[in-house]
Short mmCIF file of C-alpha atoms and ligand atoms in Angstrom, two decimals:
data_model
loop_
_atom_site.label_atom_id
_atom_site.label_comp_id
_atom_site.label_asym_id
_atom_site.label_seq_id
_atom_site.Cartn_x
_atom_site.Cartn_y
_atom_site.Cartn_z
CA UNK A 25 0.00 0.00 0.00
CA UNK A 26 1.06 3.57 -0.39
CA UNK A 27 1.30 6.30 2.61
CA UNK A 28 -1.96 7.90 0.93
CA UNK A 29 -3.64 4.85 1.17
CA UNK A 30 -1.76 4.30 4.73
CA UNK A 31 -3.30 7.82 5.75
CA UNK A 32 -6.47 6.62 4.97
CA UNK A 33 -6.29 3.66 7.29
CA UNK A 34 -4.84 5.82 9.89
CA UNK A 35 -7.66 8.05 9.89
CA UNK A 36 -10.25 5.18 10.06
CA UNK A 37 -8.91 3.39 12.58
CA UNK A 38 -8.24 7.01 15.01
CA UNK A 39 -11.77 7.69 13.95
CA UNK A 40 -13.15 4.41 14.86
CA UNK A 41 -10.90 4.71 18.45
CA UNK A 42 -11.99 8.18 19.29
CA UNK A 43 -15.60 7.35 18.71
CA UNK A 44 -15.46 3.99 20.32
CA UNK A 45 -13.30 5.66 23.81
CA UNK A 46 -15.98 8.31 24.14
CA UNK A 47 -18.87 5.70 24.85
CA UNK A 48 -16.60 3.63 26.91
CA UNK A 49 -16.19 6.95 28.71
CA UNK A 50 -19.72 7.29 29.35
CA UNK A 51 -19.75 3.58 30.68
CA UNK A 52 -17.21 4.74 32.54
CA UNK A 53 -18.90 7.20 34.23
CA UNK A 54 -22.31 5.30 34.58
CA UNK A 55 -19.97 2.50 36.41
CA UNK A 56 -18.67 4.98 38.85
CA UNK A 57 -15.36 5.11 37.48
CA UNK A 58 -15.17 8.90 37.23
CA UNK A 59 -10.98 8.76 36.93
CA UNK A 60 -11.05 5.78 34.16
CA UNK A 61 -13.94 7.87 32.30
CA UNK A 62 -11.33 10.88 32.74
CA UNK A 63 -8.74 8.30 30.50
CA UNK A 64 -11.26 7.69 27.93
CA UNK A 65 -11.53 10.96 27.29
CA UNK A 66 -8.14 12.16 27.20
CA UNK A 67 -7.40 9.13 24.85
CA UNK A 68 -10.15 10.44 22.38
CA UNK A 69 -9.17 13.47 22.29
CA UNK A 70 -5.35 12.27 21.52
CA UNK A 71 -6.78 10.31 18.79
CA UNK A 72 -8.57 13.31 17.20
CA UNK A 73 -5.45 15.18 17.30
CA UNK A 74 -4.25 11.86 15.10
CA UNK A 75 -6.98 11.63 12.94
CA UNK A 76 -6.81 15.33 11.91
CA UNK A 77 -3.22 15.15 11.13
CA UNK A 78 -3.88 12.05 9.26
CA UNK A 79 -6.60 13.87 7.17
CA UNK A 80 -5.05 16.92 6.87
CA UNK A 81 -2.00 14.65 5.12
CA UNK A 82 -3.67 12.50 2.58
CA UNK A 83 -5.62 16.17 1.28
CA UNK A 84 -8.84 15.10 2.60
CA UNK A 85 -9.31 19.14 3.37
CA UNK A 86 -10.54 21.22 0.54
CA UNK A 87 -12.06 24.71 0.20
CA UNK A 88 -15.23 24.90 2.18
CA UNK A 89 -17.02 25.46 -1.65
CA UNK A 90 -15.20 21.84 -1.90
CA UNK A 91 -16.01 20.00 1.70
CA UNK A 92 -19.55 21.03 0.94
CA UNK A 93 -19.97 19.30 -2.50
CA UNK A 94 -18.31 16.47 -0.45
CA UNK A 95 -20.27 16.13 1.98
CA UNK A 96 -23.53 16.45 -0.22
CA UNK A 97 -21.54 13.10 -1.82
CA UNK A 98 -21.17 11.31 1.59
CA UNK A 99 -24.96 11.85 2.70
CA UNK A 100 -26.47 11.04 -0.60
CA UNK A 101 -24.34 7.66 -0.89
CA UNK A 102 -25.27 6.76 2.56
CA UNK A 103 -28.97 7.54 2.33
CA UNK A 104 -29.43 6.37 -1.22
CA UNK A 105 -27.55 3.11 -1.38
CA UNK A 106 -25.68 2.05 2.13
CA UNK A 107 -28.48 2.54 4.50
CA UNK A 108 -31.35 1.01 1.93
CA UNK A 109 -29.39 -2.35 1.85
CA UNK A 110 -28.67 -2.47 5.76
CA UNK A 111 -32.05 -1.11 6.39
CA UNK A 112 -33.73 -4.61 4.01
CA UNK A 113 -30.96 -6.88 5.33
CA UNK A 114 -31.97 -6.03 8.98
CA UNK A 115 -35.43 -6.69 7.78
CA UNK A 116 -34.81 -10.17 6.19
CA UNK A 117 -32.69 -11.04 9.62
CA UNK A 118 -35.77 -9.95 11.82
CA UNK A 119 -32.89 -7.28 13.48
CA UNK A 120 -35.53 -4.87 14.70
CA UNK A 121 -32.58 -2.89 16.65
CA UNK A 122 -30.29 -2.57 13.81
CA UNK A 123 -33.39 -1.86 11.66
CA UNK A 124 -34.16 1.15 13.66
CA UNK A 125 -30.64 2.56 13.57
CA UNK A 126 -30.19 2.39 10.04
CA UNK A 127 -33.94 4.01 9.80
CA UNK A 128 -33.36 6.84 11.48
CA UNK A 129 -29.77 7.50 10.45
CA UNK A 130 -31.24 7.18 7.00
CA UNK A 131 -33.50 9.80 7.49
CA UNK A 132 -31.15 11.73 9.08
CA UNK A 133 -28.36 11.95 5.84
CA UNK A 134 -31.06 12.98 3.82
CA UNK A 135 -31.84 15.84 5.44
CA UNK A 136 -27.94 17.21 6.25
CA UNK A 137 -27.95 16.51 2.03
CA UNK A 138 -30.59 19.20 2.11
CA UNK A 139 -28.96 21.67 4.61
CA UNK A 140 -25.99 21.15 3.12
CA UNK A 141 -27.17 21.31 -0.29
CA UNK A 142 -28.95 24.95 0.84
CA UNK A 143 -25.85 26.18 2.23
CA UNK A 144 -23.48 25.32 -1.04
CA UNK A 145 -26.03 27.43 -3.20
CA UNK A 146 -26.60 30.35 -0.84
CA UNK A 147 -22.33 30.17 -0.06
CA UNK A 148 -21.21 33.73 1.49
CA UNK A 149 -24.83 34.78 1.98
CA UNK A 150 -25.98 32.56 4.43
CA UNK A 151 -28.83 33.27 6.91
CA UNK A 152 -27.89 33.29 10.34
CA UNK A 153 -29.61 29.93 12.06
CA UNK A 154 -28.79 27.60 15.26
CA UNK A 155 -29.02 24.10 14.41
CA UNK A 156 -30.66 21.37 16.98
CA UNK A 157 -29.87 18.21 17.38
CA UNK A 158 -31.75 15.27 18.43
CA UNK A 159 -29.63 13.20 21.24
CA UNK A 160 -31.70 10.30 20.21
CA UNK A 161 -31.84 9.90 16.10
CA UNK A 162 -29.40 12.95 15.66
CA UNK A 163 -32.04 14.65 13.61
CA UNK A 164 -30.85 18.15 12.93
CA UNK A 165 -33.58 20.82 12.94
CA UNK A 166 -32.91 24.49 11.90
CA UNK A 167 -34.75 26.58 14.92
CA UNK A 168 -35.62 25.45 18.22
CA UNK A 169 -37.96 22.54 17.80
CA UNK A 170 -41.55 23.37 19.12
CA UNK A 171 -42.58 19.66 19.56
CA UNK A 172 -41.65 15.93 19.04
CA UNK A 173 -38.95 14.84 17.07
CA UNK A 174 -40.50 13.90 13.63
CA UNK A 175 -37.81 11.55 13.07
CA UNK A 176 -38.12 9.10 15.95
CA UNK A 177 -40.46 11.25 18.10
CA UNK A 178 -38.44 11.72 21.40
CA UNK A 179 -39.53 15.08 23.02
CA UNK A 180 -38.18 18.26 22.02
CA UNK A 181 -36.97 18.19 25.36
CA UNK A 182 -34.25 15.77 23.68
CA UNK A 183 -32.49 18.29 21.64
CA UNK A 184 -29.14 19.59 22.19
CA UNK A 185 -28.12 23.14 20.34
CA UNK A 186 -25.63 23.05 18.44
CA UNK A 187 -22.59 26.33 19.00
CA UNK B 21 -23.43 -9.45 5.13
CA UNK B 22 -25.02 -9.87 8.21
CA UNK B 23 -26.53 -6.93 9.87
CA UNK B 24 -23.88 -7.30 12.61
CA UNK B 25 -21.04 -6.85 9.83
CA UNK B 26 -23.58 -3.86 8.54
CA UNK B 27 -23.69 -2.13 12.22
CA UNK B 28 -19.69 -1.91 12.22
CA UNK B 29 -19.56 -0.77 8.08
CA UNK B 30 -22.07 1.73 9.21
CA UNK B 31 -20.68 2.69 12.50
CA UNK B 32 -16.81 2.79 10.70
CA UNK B 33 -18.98 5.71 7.80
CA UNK B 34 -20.61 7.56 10.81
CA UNK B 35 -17.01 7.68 12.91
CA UNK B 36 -15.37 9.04 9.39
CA UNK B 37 -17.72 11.63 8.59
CA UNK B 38 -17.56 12.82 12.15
CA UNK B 39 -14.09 13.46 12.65
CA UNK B 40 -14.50 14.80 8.21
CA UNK B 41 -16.64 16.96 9.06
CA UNK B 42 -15.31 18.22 12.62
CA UNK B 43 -11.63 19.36 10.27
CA UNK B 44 -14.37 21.30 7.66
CA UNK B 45 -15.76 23.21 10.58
CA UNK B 46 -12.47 24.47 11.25
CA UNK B 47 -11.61 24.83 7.80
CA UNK B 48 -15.18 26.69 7.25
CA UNK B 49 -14.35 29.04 10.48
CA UNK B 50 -10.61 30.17 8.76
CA UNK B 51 -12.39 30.82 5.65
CA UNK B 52 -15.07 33.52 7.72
CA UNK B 53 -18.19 30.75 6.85
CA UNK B 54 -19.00 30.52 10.62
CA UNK B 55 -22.52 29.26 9.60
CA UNK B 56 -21.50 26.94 7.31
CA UNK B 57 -19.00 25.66 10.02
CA UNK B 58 -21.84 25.60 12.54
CA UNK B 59 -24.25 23.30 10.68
CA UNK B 60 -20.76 21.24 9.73
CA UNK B 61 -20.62 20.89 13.51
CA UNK B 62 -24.53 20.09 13.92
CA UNK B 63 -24.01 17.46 11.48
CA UNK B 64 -21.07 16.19 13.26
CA UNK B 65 -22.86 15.84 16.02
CA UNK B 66 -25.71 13.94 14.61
CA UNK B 67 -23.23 11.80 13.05
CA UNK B 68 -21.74 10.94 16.99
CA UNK B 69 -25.26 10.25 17.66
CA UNK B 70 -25.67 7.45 14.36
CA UNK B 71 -22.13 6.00 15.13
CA UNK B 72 -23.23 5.38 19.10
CA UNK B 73 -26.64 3.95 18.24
CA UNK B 74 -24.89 1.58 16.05
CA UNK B 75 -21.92 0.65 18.30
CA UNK B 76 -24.33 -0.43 21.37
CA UNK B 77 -26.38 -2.52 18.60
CA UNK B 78 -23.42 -4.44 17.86
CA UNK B 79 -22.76 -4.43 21.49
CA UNK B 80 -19.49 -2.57 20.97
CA UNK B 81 -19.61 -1.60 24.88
CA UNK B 82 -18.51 -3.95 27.37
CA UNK B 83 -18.04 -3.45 30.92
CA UNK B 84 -15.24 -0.67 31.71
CA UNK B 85 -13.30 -3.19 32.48
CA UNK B 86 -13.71 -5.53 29.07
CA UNK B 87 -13.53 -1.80 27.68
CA UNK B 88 -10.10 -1.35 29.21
CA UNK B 89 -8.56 -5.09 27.94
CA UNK B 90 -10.40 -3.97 24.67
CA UNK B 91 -8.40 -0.37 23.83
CA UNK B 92 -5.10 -2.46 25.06
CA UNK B 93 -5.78 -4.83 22.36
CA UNK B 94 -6.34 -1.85 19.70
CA UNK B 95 -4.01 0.23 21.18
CA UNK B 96 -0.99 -2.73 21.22
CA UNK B 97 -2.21 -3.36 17.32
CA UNK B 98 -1.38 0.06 16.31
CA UNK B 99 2.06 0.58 18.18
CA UNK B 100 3.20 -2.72 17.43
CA UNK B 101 2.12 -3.32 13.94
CA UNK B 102 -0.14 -1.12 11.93
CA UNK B 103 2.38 2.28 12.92
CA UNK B 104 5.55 0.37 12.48
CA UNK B 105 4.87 -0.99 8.66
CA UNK B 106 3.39 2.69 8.11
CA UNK B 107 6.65 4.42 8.98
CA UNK B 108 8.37 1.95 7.11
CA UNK B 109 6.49 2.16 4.00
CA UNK B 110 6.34 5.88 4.44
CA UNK B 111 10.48 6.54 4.39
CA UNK B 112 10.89 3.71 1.33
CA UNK B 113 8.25 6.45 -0.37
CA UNK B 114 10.25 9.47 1.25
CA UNK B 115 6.76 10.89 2.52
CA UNK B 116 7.78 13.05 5.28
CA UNK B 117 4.82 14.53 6.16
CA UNK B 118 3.09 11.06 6.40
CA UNK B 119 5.76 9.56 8.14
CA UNK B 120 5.85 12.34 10.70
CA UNK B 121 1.97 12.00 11.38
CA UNK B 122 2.63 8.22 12.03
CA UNK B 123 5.68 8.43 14.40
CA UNK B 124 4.03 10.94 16.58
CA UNK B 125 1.34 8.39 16.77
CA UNK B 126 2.91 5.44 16.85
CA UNK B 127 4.56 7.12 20.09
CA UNK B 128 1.49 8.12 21.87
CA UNK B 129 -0.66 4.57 21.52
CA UNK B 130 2.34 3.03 23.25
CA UNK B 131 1.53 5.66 25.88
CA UNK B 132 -2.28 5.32 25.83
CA UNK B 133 -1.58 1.27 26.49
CA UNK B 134 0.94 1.94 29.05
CA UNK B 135 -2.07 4.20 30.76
CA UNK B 136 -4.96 1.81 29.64
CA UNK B 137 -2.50 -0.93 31.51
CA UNK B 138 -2.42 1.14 34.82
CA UNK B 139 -5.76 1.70 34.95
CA UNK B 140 -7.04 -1.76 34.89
CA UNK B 141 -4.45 -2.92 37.08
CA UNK B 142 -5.86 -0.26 39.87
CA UNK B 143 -9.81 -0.27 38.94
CA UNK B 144 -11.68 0.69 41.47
CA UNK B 145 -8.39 2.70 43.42
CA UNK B 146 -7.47 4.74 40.79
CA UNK B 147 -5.73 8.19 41.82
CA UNK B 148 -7.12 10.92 40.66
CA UNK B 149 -5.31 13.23 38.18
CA UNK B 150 -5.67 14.85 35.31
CA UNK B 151 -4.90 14.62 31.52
CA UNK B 152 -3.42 17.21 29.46
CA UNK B 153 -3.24 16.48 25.86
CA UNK B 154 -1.37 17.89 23.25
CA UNK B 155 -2.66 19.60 20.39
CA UNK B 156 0.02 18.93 17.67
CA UNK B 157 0.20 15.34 18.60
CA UNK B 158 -1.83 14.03 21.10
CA UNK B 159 0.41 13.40 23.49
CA UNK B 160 -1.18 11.88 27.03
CA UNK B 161 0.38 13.47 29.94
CA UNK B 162 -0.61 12.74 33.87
CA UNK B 163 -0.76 16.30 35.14
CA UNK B 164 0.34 19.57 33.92
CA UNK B 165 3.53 19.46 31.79
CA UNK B 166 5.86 21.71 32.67
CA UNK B 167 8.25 21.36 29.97
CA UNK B 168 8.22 20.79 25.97
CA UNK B 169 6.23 17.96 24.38
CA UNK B 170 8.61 14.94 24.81
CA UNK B 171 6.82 13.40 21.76
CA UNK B 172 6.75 16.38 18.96
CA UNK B 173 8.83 19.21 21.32
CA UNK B 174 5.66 21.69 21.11
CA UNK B 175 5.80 23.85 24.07
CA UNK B 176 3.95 23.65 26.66
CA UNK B 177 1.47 25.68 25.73
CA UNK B 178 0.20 23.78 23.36
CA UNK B 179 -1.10 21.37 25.88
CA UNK B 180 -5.06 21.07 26.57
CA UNK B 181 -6.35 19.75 29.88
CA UNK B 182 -9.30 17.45 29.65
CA UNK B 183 -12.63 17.47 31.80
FE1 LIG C 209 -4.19 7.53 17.86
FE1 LIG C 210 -25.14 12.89 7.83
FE1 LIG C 211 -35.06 12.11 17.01
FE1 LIG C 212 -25.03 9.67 10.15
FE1 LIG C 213 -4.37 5.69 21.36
FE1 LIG C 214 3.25 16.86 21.19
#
């Protein structure tokens, strides 16, 4: 393999970490081990600075005109071919848990698609919004929601603005 | 593919476009787009929120003690293995940037381990300190370092304590 290829698995495999020692932080914490929680999230936050680096070297940064076409790229492969085929394969298995995850994520891409989409054509005139985010489906709403989340209908209570 | 093997494809896109889209908030912030960099964070966020849901599904969390034998294992892989054929492959191509973001991270998991090691050795009598981390390369310190980075020599400045 080549470094750029190299890179890449780097930056999976900090991404995976950092992702994976922030909810073994929060088990952590729900165990009562406030200190070992305290590790977890030093460690993720080591293995940000990694990934970043990582991604930084292979030229996975563009312009922002660039990240946003991207991104538009990542969300509209995920919610029109990955999640589809998880989403009937968790059906066929009878997986109602994974079923609901790849549901709601599904959902979910299509709408950042959207935002993002809205932001690429109205780029360096952008209205001024906050952005809400639902701790349960990670629905992202542009206001303060008024009621239930229409993605997996947890209370509005359950969303988390975004700074 | 089963829908386990789908959980950890999907959880391995969700921990990517995280940390992706964390570096294009940054990137969207330098270029004066703070509200494109703000819904780049909102998405972010609802991406932590997919990559979670699908990591308990695949019952990615243990107990904090499984979780502690578990980043040994992944941290072990990546100084003893994964890093070491990176740097290797990295000075046959004479990438030094690449090889530079590996080193510094090769250095660091052995640390993480070493700290991952001490902490399951005393779980449930672990002293309480805290972890400053370095923001050039991620360096895990016990306490406040007084001195240069002994992994990249960034001053000690550079060093971010972690709640
Ligand atoms: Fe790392
Ligand atoms: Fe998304
Ligand atoms: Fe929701
Ligand atoms: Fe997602
Ligand atoms: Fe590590
Ligand atoms: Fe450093």
């Amino acid at each position: 393999m080549s470094s750029k290829d190299n890179l890449k698995a780097a930056f999976t495999g900090e991404s995976m970490a950092n992702r994976t020692y922030l909810a073994f932080a929060k088990k952590a914490d729900d165990e009562g081990y406030s200190q070992i929680a305290k590790l977890f999230r030093a460690a993720a936050a080591a293995e940000t600075v990694h990934a970043l680096n990582h991604l930084q070297r292979m030229g996975g940064i563009g312009t922002t005109m660039d990240n946003l076409k991207e991104a538009i790229n990542g969300e509209t492969y995920e919610f029109e071919s990955m999640y589809p085929k998880f989403i009937e394969e968790a059906k066929t298995e009878g997986d109602n848990r994974a079923q609901w995850s790849f549901e709601v994520a599904n959902k979910v891409e299509r709408i950042h698609a959207g935002l993002f989409e809205k932001a690429l054509s109205e780029i360096g005139k952008n209205e001024e919004v906050d952005y809400y985010v639902c701790s349960v489906c990670g629905h992202t709403h542009e206001g303060k929601p008024e009621s239930n989340c229409p993605v997996c209908g947890a209370p509005a209570s359950k969303f988390e603005k975004i700074d």
